[in-house]
Coordinates of C-alpha atoms in Angstrom, one line a residue:
Chain A
M14 CA -48.8 194.2 48.7
K15 CA -46.9 196.2 51.3
Y16 CA -46.5 199.9 52.0
W17 CA -43.1 201.5 52.7
W18 CA -41.6 204.8 53.9
V19 CA -38.0 205.7 53.2
N20 CA -36.1 208.4 55.1
H21 CA -33.5 209.4 52.5
K22 CA -30.1 210.4 53.6
K23 CA -27.9 212.8 51.6
T24 CA -28.4 210.6 48.6
S25 CA -32.1 211.3 47.8
K26 CA -31.3 213.2 44.6
H27 CA -29.3 210.3 43.2
E28 CA -31.9 207.7 44.3
I29 CA -34.8 209.6 42.8
A30 CA -33.0 210.4 39.6
G31 CA -31.6 206.9 39.3
G32 CA -34.9 205.1 40.0
F33 CA -33.8 203.1 43.0
L34 CA -33.1 202.9 46.7
W35 CA -29.7 201.7 48.1
S36 CA -28.7 200.6 51.5
P37 CA -25.7 198.7 53.0
M38 CA -26.5 195.1 53.8
R39 CA -25.3 195.4 57.4
K40 CA -24.5 198.0 60.1
K41 CA -21.0 199.2 60.4
N42 CA -20.4 196.7 63.2
G43 CA -21.6 193.9 60.9
G44 CA -24.9 193.5 62.7
R45 CA -28.3 193.2 61.0
N46 CA -30.5 196.3 60.7
Q47 CA -34.3 195.9 60.1
F48 CA -34.3 199.0 57.9
Y49 CA -31.7 197.4 55.6
D50 CA -33.3 193.9 55.8
N51 CA -36.5 195.5 54.6
M52 CA -34.9 196.1 51.2
R53 CA -35.1 192.4 50.6
V54 CA -38.7 192.2 51.9
A55 CA -40.0 194.7 49.4
S56 CA -41.7 193.2 46.3
P57 CA -42.5 194.4 42.9
G58 CA -45.7 196.4 43.1
D59 CA -45.3 197.7 46.6
L60 CA -45.6 201.5 47.2
V61 CA -43.0 203.7 48.8
I62 CA -43.2 207.2 50.3
S63 CA -40.0 209.2 49.7
Y64 CA -39.3 211.4 52.8
S65 CA -36.5 213.9 52.6
H66 CA -35.8 217.4 54.0
A67 CA -39.0 217.0 56.2
K68 CA -41.3 216.6 53.2
I69 CA -42.7 214.0 50.8
S70 CA -42.1 215.0 47.2
F71 CA -42.2 211.6 45.5
V72 CA -44.0 208.4 45.7
G73 CA -42.7 205.2 44.0
V74 CA -43.7 201.8 42.9
V75 CA -41.1 199.0 43.7
A76 CA -40.2 197.8 40.2
D77 CA -38.2 194.7 41.1
F78 CA -36.8 192.6 44.0
A79 CA -33.6 194.1 45.6
I80 CA -30.4 193.4 43.7
P81 CA -27.2 192.9 45.6
C82 CA -24.7 195.6 44.5
P83 CA -22.0 197.9 45.8
K84 CA -22.5 201.6 46.7
P85 CA -23.4 203.5 43.5
P86 CA -20.5 205.7 42.4
S87 CA -22.9 208.7 42.1
F88 CA -23.1 208.7 45.9
E89 CA -19.5 209.9 46.0
G90 CA -18.7 211.1 49.6
A91 CA -22.1 210.3 51.0
G92 CA -22.3 207.4 53.4
E93 CA -18.6 207.2 53.9
N94 CA -18.8 204.9 56.9
W95 CA -21.0 202.4 55.1
D96 CA -19.6 199.1 53.8
K97 CA -19.5 200.2 50.2
N98 CA -19.0 196.8 48.8
N99 CA -22.1 195.1 50.1
G100 CA -25.4 196.7 49.6
W101 CA -28.9 196.2 48.1
M102 CA -30.4 198.3 45.3
L103 CA -34.1 198.3 45.2
P104 CA -35.4 199.5 41.8
V105 CA -38.3 202.0 42.2
K106 CA -40.3 204.0 39.7
W107 CA -40.7 207.4 41.3
Q108 CA -43.5 209.8 40.5
A109 CA -43.4 213.5 41.7
L110 CA -46.4 214.7 43.7
A111 CA -48.2 217.7 42.3
S112 CA -47.5 219.4 45.6
P113 CA -45.2 218.1 48.3
V114 CA -46.7 217.1 51.6
V115 CA -45.1 218.1 55.0
P116 CA -46.1 215.2 57.4
K117 CA -45.3 217.2 60.5
Q118 CA -48.2 219.6 59.6
K119 CA -50.7 216.7 59.5
L120 CA -49.2 214.7 62.4
S121 CA -52.4 214.3 64.4
E122 CA -54.2 212.9 61.3
F123 CA -52.0 209.9 61.0
N124 CA -49.6 209.4 64.0
E125 CA -51.9 206.8 65.5
F126 CA -51.0 204.6 62.5
L127 CA -47.2 204.8 62.9
P128 CA -45.6 201.5 63.9
E129 CA -44.5 201.2 67.5
K130 CA -41.2 199.6 66.4
Y131 CA -39.1 200.9 63.5
S132 CA -41.2 204.0 62.9
P133 CA -39.8 206.4 60.4
L134 CA -41.1 209.5 62.3
D135 CA -41.2 210.4 66.0
P136 CA -45.0 210.1 66.7
V137 CA -44.8 213.0 69.2
T138 CA -42.6 215.6 67.4
G139 CA -43.3 214.5 63.9
N140 CA -39.6 214.7 63.1
G141 CA -37.9 212.1 60.9
R142 CA -35.9 209.5 62.8
E143 CA -32.3 209.6 61.8
N144 CA -31.6 205.9 62.2
A145 CA -34.5 204.9 60.0
Y146 CA -34.2 204.0 56.4
L147 CA -36.8 201.8 54.8
A148 CA -39.7 201.3 57.2
E149 CA -42.9 199.3 56.7
V150 CA -46.1 201.3 57.3
V151 CA -49.8 200.6 56.9
K152 CA -52.0 201.7 54.0
D153 CA -53.8 204.2 56.3
I154 CA -50.6 206.3 56.4
F155 CA -50.8 206.6 52.6
D156 CA -54.5 207.3 52.6
R157 CA -54.3 210.0 55.3
L158 CA -51.2 211.7 54.0
L159 CA -51.6 211.4 50.3
G160 CA -55.2 210.6 49.5
D161 CA -55.9 208.8 46.2
L162 CA -52.6 208.6 44.3
G163 CA -53.9 207.1 41.1
I164 CA -50.5 205.5 40.5
D165 CA -50.1 203.1 37.6
V166 CA -48.5 200.1 39.3
N167 CA -48.5 198.0 36.2
A168 CA -46.5 200.4 34.2
A169 CA -43.7 200.2 36.9
L170 CA -43.8 196.4 36.8
L171 CA -43.1 196.3 33.1
S172 CA -39.5 197.1 33.8
S173 CA -38.9 194.3 36.4
G174 CA -36.4 191.8 35.2
S175 CA -34.5 194.3 33.2
T176 CA -31.2 195.9 34.3
P177 CA -31.7 199.3 35.9
L178 CA -29.5 202.0 34.3
A179 CA -27.9 202.7 37.7
L180 CA -26.6 199.2 37.7
K181 CA -25.0 199.7 34.3
D182 CA -23.1 202.7 35.8
I183 CA -21.9 200.5 38.7
D184 CA -20.8 197.8 36.4
E185 CA -18.9 200.3 34.2
A186 CA -17.2 201.7 37.3
I187 CA -16.1 198.2 38.4
E188 CA -14.8 197.5 34.9
R189 CA -12.8 200.8 34.9
E190 CA -11.3 199.8 38.3
I191 CA -10.3 196.4 36.9
L192 CA -8.7 198.0 33.9
N193 CA -6.8 200.5 36.1
D194 CA -5.5 197.8 38.5
R195 CA -1.8 197.6 37.8
S196 CA -1.4 194.5 39.9
L197 CA -3.3 192.6 37.1
D198 CA -1.8 191.6 33.8
S199 CA -3.8 192.6 30.8
T200 CA -5.0 189.0 30.0
T201 CA -6.4 188.8 33.5
Q202 CA -8.0 192.2 33.2
Q203 CA -9.7 191.2 29.9
R204 CA -10.9 188.0 31.5
L205 CA -12.3 189.8 34.5
V206 CA -14.1 192.3 32.3
K207 CA -15.0 189.8 29.6
S208 CA -16.3 187.4 32.2
R209 CA -19.6 189.3 32.0
L210 CA -19.9 189.2 28.2
G211 CA -17.5 186.6 27.0
Q212 CA -17.9 184.4 30.1
E213 CA -15.3 182.1 28.6
A214 CA -12.5 182.0 31.1
F215 CA -14.9 181.8 34.0
K216 CA -17.1 179.1 32.4
K217 CA -14.0 177.0 31.7
N218 CA -13.0 177.3 35.4
I219 CA -16.5 176.3 36.5
Y220 CA -16.2 173.1 34.4
E221 CA -13.7 171.9 37.0
F222 CA -16.6 171.8 39.5
E223 CA -19.8 171.4 37.5
S224 CA -20.7 169.9 34.1
F225 CA -24.4 170.3 33.8
C226 CA -27.3 172.3 35.2
R227 CA -27.9 171.1 38.7
V228 CA -31.6 171.6 38.5
T229 CA -32.6 170.6 34.9
K230 CA -29.6 168.3 34.2
V231 CA -29.2 170.0 30.8
K232 CA -25.5 169.6 29.6
T233 CA -25.5 171.2 26.2
P234 CA -23.0 174.0 26.6
G235 CA -24.9 176.4 24.4
L236 CA -27.9 176.1 26.7
L237 CA -26.0 176.8 29.9
V238 CA -25.2 180.1 31.5
A239 CA -22.1 180.6 33.7
S240 CA -23.7 182.1 36.8
H241 CA -21.8 183.6 39.7
I242 CA -22.9 182.3 43.1
K243 CA -21.5 185.4 44.9
P244 CA -22.6 188.1 42.4
W245 CA -19.9 189.4 40.1
R246 CA -20.6 193.0 41.3
L247 CA -19.9 192.0 44.9
C248 CA -16.8 190.0 44.4
I249 CA -13.9 191.6 46.3
S250 CA -11.0 190.3 44.3
A251 CA -10.0 189.0 40.8
F252 CA -9.7 185.6 42.4
E253 CA -13.4 185.6 43.4
R254 CA -14.5 186.8 40.0
L255 CA -12.8 184.0 38.2
D256 CA -12.9 181.3 40.8
G257 CA -14.5 178.2 39.3
A258 CA -15.9 177.3 42.7
N259 CA -17.9 180.6 42.6
G260 CA -19.9 179.5 39.6
L261 CA -22.7 177.3 38.5
L262 CA -23.8 176.2 35.0
L263 CA -27.5 176.7 34.9
A264 CA -30.2 176.6 32.2
P265 CA -31.3 180.2 31.4
H266 CA -34.5 180.1 33.4
V267 CA -32.8 178.5 36.4
D268 CA -30.0 181.1 36.1
R269 CA -32.6 183.9 36.2
L270 CA -34.2 182.5 39.4
F271 CA -30.9 181.9 41.1
D272 CA -29.5 185.3 40.1
R273 CA -32.7 187.1 41.4
G274 CA -32.6 185.2 44.7
L275 CA -35.8 183.3 44.0
I276 CA -34.0 180.0 44.5
S277 CA -30.8 178.9 46.3
F278 CA -29.2 175.6 47.3
S279 CA -28.5 173.7 50.5
D280 CA -24.9 172.4 51.0
A281 CA -26.3 168.9 50.1
G282 CA -27.5 170.3 46.7
G283 CA -31.2 170.5 47.4
V284 CA -33.1 173.4 45.8
L285 CA -34.3 176.1 48.3
V286 CA -37.4 177.9 46.9
S287 CA -38.0 181.4 48.1
S288 CA -41.5 182.2 49.3
R289 CA -41.5 185.0 46.7
L290 CA -41.5 182.5 43.8
S291 CA -45.1 181.4 43.2
N292 CA -46.1 177.8 42.7
E293 CA -47.8 178.9 39.5
D294 CA -44.5 180.2 38.0
V295 CA -42.6 177.0 39.1
N296 CA -45.2 174.9 37.3
L297 CA -45.3 177.1 34.2
L298 CA -41.5 177.0 34.0
G299 CA -41.7 173.2 34.1
L300 CA -39.5 173.0 37.2
A301 CA -41.8 171.5 39.8
Q302 CA -40.4 168.0 39.3
A303 CA -36.8 169.1 39.0
F304 CA -37.1 171.0 42.3
M305 CA -38.0 167.8 44.1
L306 CA -35.1 165.7 42.9
E307 CA -32.3 164.9 45.3
G308 CA -29.4 167.3 44.7
V309 CA -25.7 166.8 44.0
E310 CA -23.6 167.6 47.0
F311 CA -21.4 170.7 46.7
D312 CA -17.6 170.7 46.9
S313 CA -16.3 172.3 50.1
R314 CA -14.7 175.1 48.1
Q315 CA -18.2 176.1 46.8
I316 CA -19.7 176.3 50.3
P317 CA -18.5 179.8 51.4
Y318 CA -20.0 181.2 48.2
L319 CA -23.2 179.4 48.7
D320 CA -23.4 180.7 52.3
Y321 CA -23.1 184.2 50.8
H322 CA -25.9 183.5 48.4
R323 CA -28.2 182.1 51.0
G324 CA -27.5 185.0 53.4
N325 CA -27.5 188.0 51.0
V326 CA -29.1 187.1 47.7
F327 CA -31.8 184.5 48.5
L328 CA -35.0 186.4 49.1
L329 CA -36.6 186.1 52.5
Chain B
M30 CA -20.3 165.9 13.0
K31 CA -19.4 167.6 9.8
Y32 CA -16.2 168.7 8.1
W33 CA -15.8 172.1 6.5
W34 CA -13.3 174.0 4.3
V35 CA -13.4 177.8 4.1
N36 CA -11.8 179.8 1.3
H37 CA -11.1 183.1 3.1
K38 CA -11.3 186.3 1.2
K39 CA -9.3 189.4 2.1
T40 CA -10.7 189.1 5.7
S41 CA -8.8 186.0 6.9
K42 CA -6.7 188.0 9.3
H43 CA -9.8 189.4 11.0
E44 CA -11.6 186.1 11.0
I45 CA -8.7 184.2 12.5
A46 CA -7.9 186.8 15.1
G47 CA -11.5 187.4 16.0
G48 CA -12.4 183.7 16.3
F49 CA -15.2 183.6 13.7
L50 CA -16.3 183.3 10.1
W51 CA -18.6 185.9 8.5
S52 CA -20.5 185.8 5.3
P53 CA -23.4 187.7 3.8
M54 CA -26.8 186.0 4.0
R55 CA -27.4 186.3 0.3
K56 CA -25.8 187.0 -3.0
K57 CA -25.7 190.6 -4.3
N58 CA -28.7 189.9 -6.4
G59 CA -30.6 188.6 -3.4
G60 CA -30.3 184.9 -4.4
R61 CA -29.3 182.1 -2.2
N62 CA -25.7 180.8 -2.1
Q63 CA -24.9 177.4 -0.8
F64 CA -21.6 178.5 0.5
Y65 CA -23.4 181.1 2.6
D66 CA -26.3 178.8 3.6
N67 CA -23.7 176.4 4.9
M68 CA -22.9 178.9 7.7
R69 CA -26.3 177.9 9.2
V70 CA -25.7 174.3 8.7
A71 CA -22.4 174.2 10.7
S72 CA -22.9 173.0 14.3
P73 CA -20.8 173.3 17.5
G74 CA -18.1 170.7 17.4
D75 CA -17.7 170.6 13.6
L76 CA -14.1 171.0 12.2
V77 CA -13.0 173.7 9.7
I78 CA -10.0 174.0 7.4
S79 CA -8.9 177.6 6.9
Y80 CA -7.5 178.0 3.4
S81 CA -6.0 181.4 2.5
H82 CA -3.2 182.5 0.1
A83 CA -3.0 178.9 -1.3
K84 CA -2.2 177.3 2.1
I85 CA -3.8 175.9 5.2
S86 CA -2.4 177.6 8.3
F87 CA -5.2 177.1 10.8
V88 CA -7.8 174.5 11.7
G89 CA -10.8 175.4 13.8
V90 CA -13.6 173.9 15.8
V91 CA -17.1 175.5 15.3
A92 CA -17.9 176.9 18.8
D93 CA -21.6 177.8 18.3
F94 CA -24.4 178.0 15.8
A95 CA -24.2 180.9 13.4
I96 CA -25.4 184.3 14.7
P97 CA -27.2 186.7 12.4
C98 CA -25.1 190.0 12.4
P99 CA -24.0 192.8 10.2
K100 CA -20.5 192.9 8.6
P101 CA -17.8 193.3 11.3
P102 CA -16.4 196.9 11.3
S103 CA -12.9 195.4 11.3
F104 CA -13.5 194.3 7.7
E105 CA -13.4 198.0 6.6
G106 CA -13.2 198.2 2.8
A107 CA -13.2 194.4 2.3
G108 CA -16.4 193.0 0.7
E109 CA -17.7 196.3 -0.4
N110 CA -20.3 194.8 -2.7
W111 CA -21.7 192.6 0.1
D112 CA -25.0 193.4 1.8
K113 CA -23.3 194.7 4.9
N114 CA -26.4 194.6 7.0
N115 CA -27.4 191.0 6.7
G116 CA -24.8 188.3 7.5
W117 CA -24.0 185.3 9.6
M118 CA -21.1 185.1 12.0
L119 CA -20.0 181.6 12.8
P120 CA -17.9 181.4 16.1
V121 CA -14.8 179.3 15.5
K122 CA -11.9 178.4 17.8
W123 CA -8.9 178.5 15.6
Q124 CA -5.7 176.6 16.2
A125 CA -2.4 177.3 14.2
L126 CA -0.9 174.3 12.5
A127 CA 2.8 173.6 13.5
S128 CA 3.6 173.9 9.8
P129 CA 1.3 175.2 7.1
V130 CA 0.1 172.8 4.4
V131 CA 0.0 173.7 0.7
P132 CA -2.9 171.5 -0.7
K133 CA -1.8 171.9 -4.3
Q134 CA 1.5 170.1 -3.6
K135 CA -0.5 167.0 -2.3
L136 CA -3.4 167.3 -4.8
S137 CA -3.2 163.7 -6.1
E138 CA -3.4 162.4 -2.5
F139 CA -6.9 163.8 -1.9
N140 CA -8.5 165.3 -5.0
E141 CA -10.7 162.1 -5.4
F142 CA -12.4 163.2 -2.2
L143 CA -13.3 166.7 -3.3
P144 CA -17.1 167.1 -3.7
E145 CA -18.4 167.2 -7.3
K146 CA -20.6 170.2 -6.5
Y147 CA -19.4 173.1 -4.4
S148 CA -15.8 172.1 -4.3
P149 CA -13.5 174.6 -2.6
L150 CA -10.6 173.7 -5.0
D151 CA -10.4 172.9 -8.6
P152 CA -9.7 169.1 -8.6
V153 CA -7.5 169.4 -11.7
T154 CA -5.4 172.5 -11.0
G155 CA -5.6 172.4 -7.2
N156 CA -6.3 176.2 -7.2
G157 CA -8.8 177.6 -4.8
R158 CA -12.2 178.5 -6.3
E159 CA -12.9 182.1 -6.0
N160 CA -16.6 181.8 -5.7
A161 CA -16.4 179.3 -2.8
Y162 CA -16.6 180.2 0.8
L163 CA -17.7 177.6 3.3
A164 CA -17.8 174.2 1.6
E165 CA -18.6 170.9 3.2
V166 CA -15.9 168.2 2.7
V167 CA -15.5 164.6 3.8
K168 CA -13.3 163.5 6.7
D169 CA -10.9 161.8 4.3
I170 CA -9.8 165.3 3.2
F171 CA -8.8 166.1 6.7
D172 CA -7.1 162.8 7.2
R173 CA -5.1 163.0 3.9
L174 CA -4.1 166.6 4.2
L175 CA -3.6 167.1 7.9
G176 CA -3.2 163.6 9.5
D177 CA -4.1 163.3 13.2
L178 CA -4.9 166.8 14.5
G179 CA -5.4 166.1 18.2
I180 CA -7.7 169.0 18.5
D181 CA -9.6 169.4 21.8
V182 CA -13.2 169.8 20.6
N183 CA -14.7 170.0 24.1
A184 CA -12.6 173.0 25.0
A185 CA -14.0 174.9 22.0
L186 CA -17.5 174.0 23.0
L187 CA -17.3 175.5 26.4
S188 CA -17.6 178.9 24.9
S189 CA -20.9 178.1 23.1
G190 CA -23.8 180.2 24.3
S191 CA -21.5 183.1 25.3
T192 CA -21.2 186.3 23.3
P193 CA -18.1 186.3 21.0
L194 CA -15.9 189.4 21.6
A195 CA -16.3 190.2 17.9
L196 CA -20.0 190.7 18.4
K197 CA -19.3 193.1 21.2
D198 CA -17.3 195.2 18.8
I199 CA -20.2 195.1 16.3
D200 CA -22.7 196.1 19.0
E201 CA -20.5 199.0 20.1
A202 CA -20.2 200.2 16.5
I203 CA -24.0 200.1 16.1
E204 CA -24.4 202.1 19.4
R205 CA -21.9 204.7 18.2
E206 CA -23.9 205.0 15.0
I207 CA -27.1 205.5 16.9
L208 CA -25.5 208.1 19.2
N209 CA -24.2 210.0 16.1
D210 CA -27.4 210.0 14.2
R211 CA -28.6 213.6 14.4
S212 CA -32.0 212.7 13.0
L213 CA -32.8 211.1 16.4
D214 CA -33.5 213.1 19.5
S215 CA -31.5 212.2 22.6
T216 CA -34.4 210.4 24.3
T217 CA -34.8 208.1 21.3
Q218 CA -31.1 207.6 21.1
Q219 CA -31.0 206.5 24.7
R220 CA -33.9 204.2 24.2
L221 CA -32.3 202.6 21.2
V222 CA -29.1 202.0 23.0
K223 CA -30.7 201.1 26.3
S224 CA -33.1 198.8 24.6
R225 CA -30.3 196.2 25.0
L226 CA -29.7 196.7 28.6
G227 CA -32.6 198.6 30.0
Q228 CA -35.1 197.0 27.6
E229 CA -37.7 199.3 29.1
A230 CA -39.0 201.3 26.3
F231 CA -39.0 198.3 24.0
K232 CA -40.7 196.0 26.6
K233 CA -43.4 198.6 27.1
N234 CA -44.1 198.7 23.4
I235 CA -44.3 194.9 23.2
Y236 CA -47.0 194.8 25.8
E237 CA -49.3 196.3 23.2
F238 CA -49.0 193.0 21.4
E239 CA -48.1 190.4 23.9
S240 CA -48.7 190.0 27.6
F241 CA -47.2 186.6 28.5
C242 CA -44.7 184.1 27.3
R243 CA -46.3 182.4 24.3
V244 CA -44.7 179.1 25.1
T245 CA -44.8 178.7 28.9
K246 CA -47.7 181.2 29.5
V247 CA -45.5 182.8 32.3
K248 CA -46.8 186.3 32.9
T249 CA -44.7 187.6 35.9
P250 CA -42.8 190.5 34.4
G251 CA -39.6 189.8 36.2
L252 CA -39.4 186.3 34.6
L253 CA -39.9 187.6 31.1
V254 CA -37.3 188.8 28.6
A255 CA -38.1 191.3 25.9
S256 CA -36.8 189.5 22.8
H257 CA -36.4 191.0 19.4
I258 CA -37.9 188.8 16.6
K259 CA -35.8 190.4 13.9
P260 CA -32.5 190.7 15.9
W261 CA -31.5 194.1 17.3
R262 CA -28.2 194.0 15.4
L263 CA -29.9 193.6 12.1
C264 CA -32.7 196.1 12.4
I265 CA -32.3 198.7 9.7
S266 CA -34.0 201.6 11.5
A267 CA -34.8 203.1 14.9
F268 CA -38.4 202.2 14.1
E269 CA -37.6 198.5 13.8
R270 CA -35.5 198.5 17.0
L271 CA -38.3 199.9 19.1
D272 CA -41.3 198.5 17.3
G273 CA -43.5 196.6 19.7
A274 CA -44.6 194.3 16.9
N275 CA -40.9 193.2 16.6
G276 CA -40.8 191.8 20.1
L277 CA -41.9 188.8 22.1
L278 CA -42.1 188.4 25.9
L279 CA -40.4 185.1 26.6
A280 CA -39.3 183.1 29.7
P281 CA -35.5 183.1 29.8
H282 CA -35.0 179.6 28.5
V283 CA -37.5 180.1 25.7
D284 CA -35.7 183.4 24.8
R285 CA -32.4 181.6 24.5
L286 CA -33.9 179.0 22.1
F287 CA -35.7 181.7 20.0
D288 CA -32.6 184.0 19.9
R289 CA -30.3 181.2 18.8
G290 CA -32.8 180.0 16.1
L291 CA -33.5 176.7 17.8
I292 CA -37.2 177.5 17.7
S293 CA -39.5 179.8 15.8
F294 CA -43.2 180.3 15.3
S295 CA -45.8 179.8 12.5
D296 CA -48.1 182.7 11.7
A297 CA -50.8 180.8 13.6
G298 CA -48.6 180.8 16.7
G299 CA -47.4 177.1 16.7
V300 CA -43.9 176.4 17.8
L301 CA -41.5 175.3 15.1
V302 CA -38.7 173.2 16.5
S303 CA -35.3 173.2 14.7
S304 CA -33.8 169.8 14.0
R305 CA -30.7 171.1 15.8
L306 CA -32.5 171.1 19.1
S307 CA -32.5 167.6 20.7
N308 CA -35.5 166.0 22.1
E309 CA -33.5 165.4 25.2
D310 CA -32.9 169.1 25.7
V311 CA -36.6 169.8 25.1
N312 CA -37.5 167.4 27.8
L313 CA -34.9 168.5 30.3
L314 CA -36.0 172.1 29.8
G315 CA -39.6 171.0 30.6
L316 CA -40.9 172.3 27.3
A317 CA -42.2 169.2 25.6
Q318 CA -45.8 169.7 26.6
A319 CA -45.7 173.5 26.0
F320 CA -44.4 172.9 22.5
M321 CA -47.5 170.8 21.7
L322 CA -50.1 173.4 22.7
E323 CA -52.1 175.3 20.2
G324 CA -50.5 178.7 19.7
V325 CA -51.9 182.2 19.9
E326 CA -52.3 183.7 16.4
F327 CA -50.0 186.6 15.6
D328 CA -51.0 190.1 14.7
S329 CA -50.5 191.0 11.1
R330 CA -47.9 193.6 12.0
Q331 CA -45.8 190.9 13.6
I332 CA -45.8 188.6 10.6
P333 CA -43.0 190.4 8.5
Y334 CA -40.7 190.1 11.5
L335 CA -41.6 186.5 12.0
D336 CA -40.9 185.9 8.3
Y337 CA -37.4 187.3 8.8
H338 CA -36.8 185.1 11.8
R339 CA -38.0 181.9 10.1
G340 CA -35.9 182.7 7.0
N341 CA -32.7 184.0 8.5
V342 CA -32.4 183.1 12.2
F343 CA -34.3 179.7 12.5
L344 CA -31.6 177.0 12.0
L345 CA -32.2 174.6 9.2

């Protein structure tokens, strides 16, 4: 279990009301940013301090692993210079504090516990650091600043694995965009939108590359899910959304693991297992043997999508 | 592989355009009807003759097992005396014949192959039987009436396991009804609609009865799906849709099997396996051992829902 501190930008209102945190995947120049990478390090059950306008008004429980997704439409103008197409949403169950805490007023009580690197606050002035977003802190920070929180972590976990409402808004915004795109004929539009529900056109395209679940070897069509390698939400074109090379046919439990970044594949087809997936769950899901089998090598057209999955979806 | 003949009622247009067949589950008096029960006997890959207005204009491939669902809103006034809340939708990929066939004109060539019981046509007059809906016929009927069809069965199968568009319409109609129901406060309305996407309120209620997947014993919340026992679409009240006793927490592959009627449970908690689920698939899904374990007995409040599942969802 880890402890986190987020310095909200202008979007705190939306993040609190929507039950999540959102950051771009990379800096404007394409480089990595530890505060963004932390989004993928956070796990269900971790605790988060929400710091905004110099005070802490909310504390949250991470409700699920980060989900790759574009900038939420509710952010509107905020974060204009972010790459709006590639971000991570971290589902968080927020809880309002009975009375907000102003860390600067208690600085001497906890500043010795601030991390040397990637601190959310300046340990001398007690001001929030502008470049910080999601920072890891130690439990002592929570204890000194907030005392006993009495947060029900389990209640927050119940929602993990379900689709956060904020994601539904994002999906609807994407679908509206597709339906307003006049460069697409109406059949293509329907396929792009349907591809989430109907899946048909996409699934048919995948069959040119795959004909069974790579992990379990199941080939009964009704037991296979057409799974995007680069997530549907992050595809930048109609071509990517419908490209058969961007899809796998997976049994439903394998699809869940792949979609949530708990497994990925090497170019040679071997299963990569995230450290966040427990051996116990692998065994209970009956996948231990299947994970050991030699894989089926991927087609060269599938590799760029796999690269994306390993780099941005697969959990560190 | 089986061969079927459907005598459409007034709804042929909607069934052909929508890519399905729909029948009530029971007769008006609540009794069983072989023509309706056949909906659950049809399997992906079976062929269907569409007979309407005394001629055959379409032939179809069954694309998936029947899905329990209410009467499609597109039927409007048709079938007014049917139980509109309890029916089966059978996904079918239709293909128009180059030239329609009038069976009555060829009666002598095939009437010897009509079944004695549950025939779709009168073998003497060649007229369609009004009480017939989905009737099983022998391959000779297809051969004599239609010759070599050259239908691509595999193409139709690709869509199995995906949600037919017609179901999306039904779900949207149900959601509109919920949002227009003034006896419900807005939080309840959102929970009822959300329960399909967000699942949260429902999942929380289920935890009062279940805390892990009954089949695999997985307990990690992010790997569990909140699955309705009596399907969401067929629930007759807000209470049923949100009732924790009407839900199970299942690993994603087990959820798929349960949702599609390929497995069910005895009151004592033992797994019932449909004859339509192959041993090969059970083995590949890694469930063979789990299916043999002694089950966890159900709570008495769960039993009526299980009864419904065994009677109307579990495939014969």
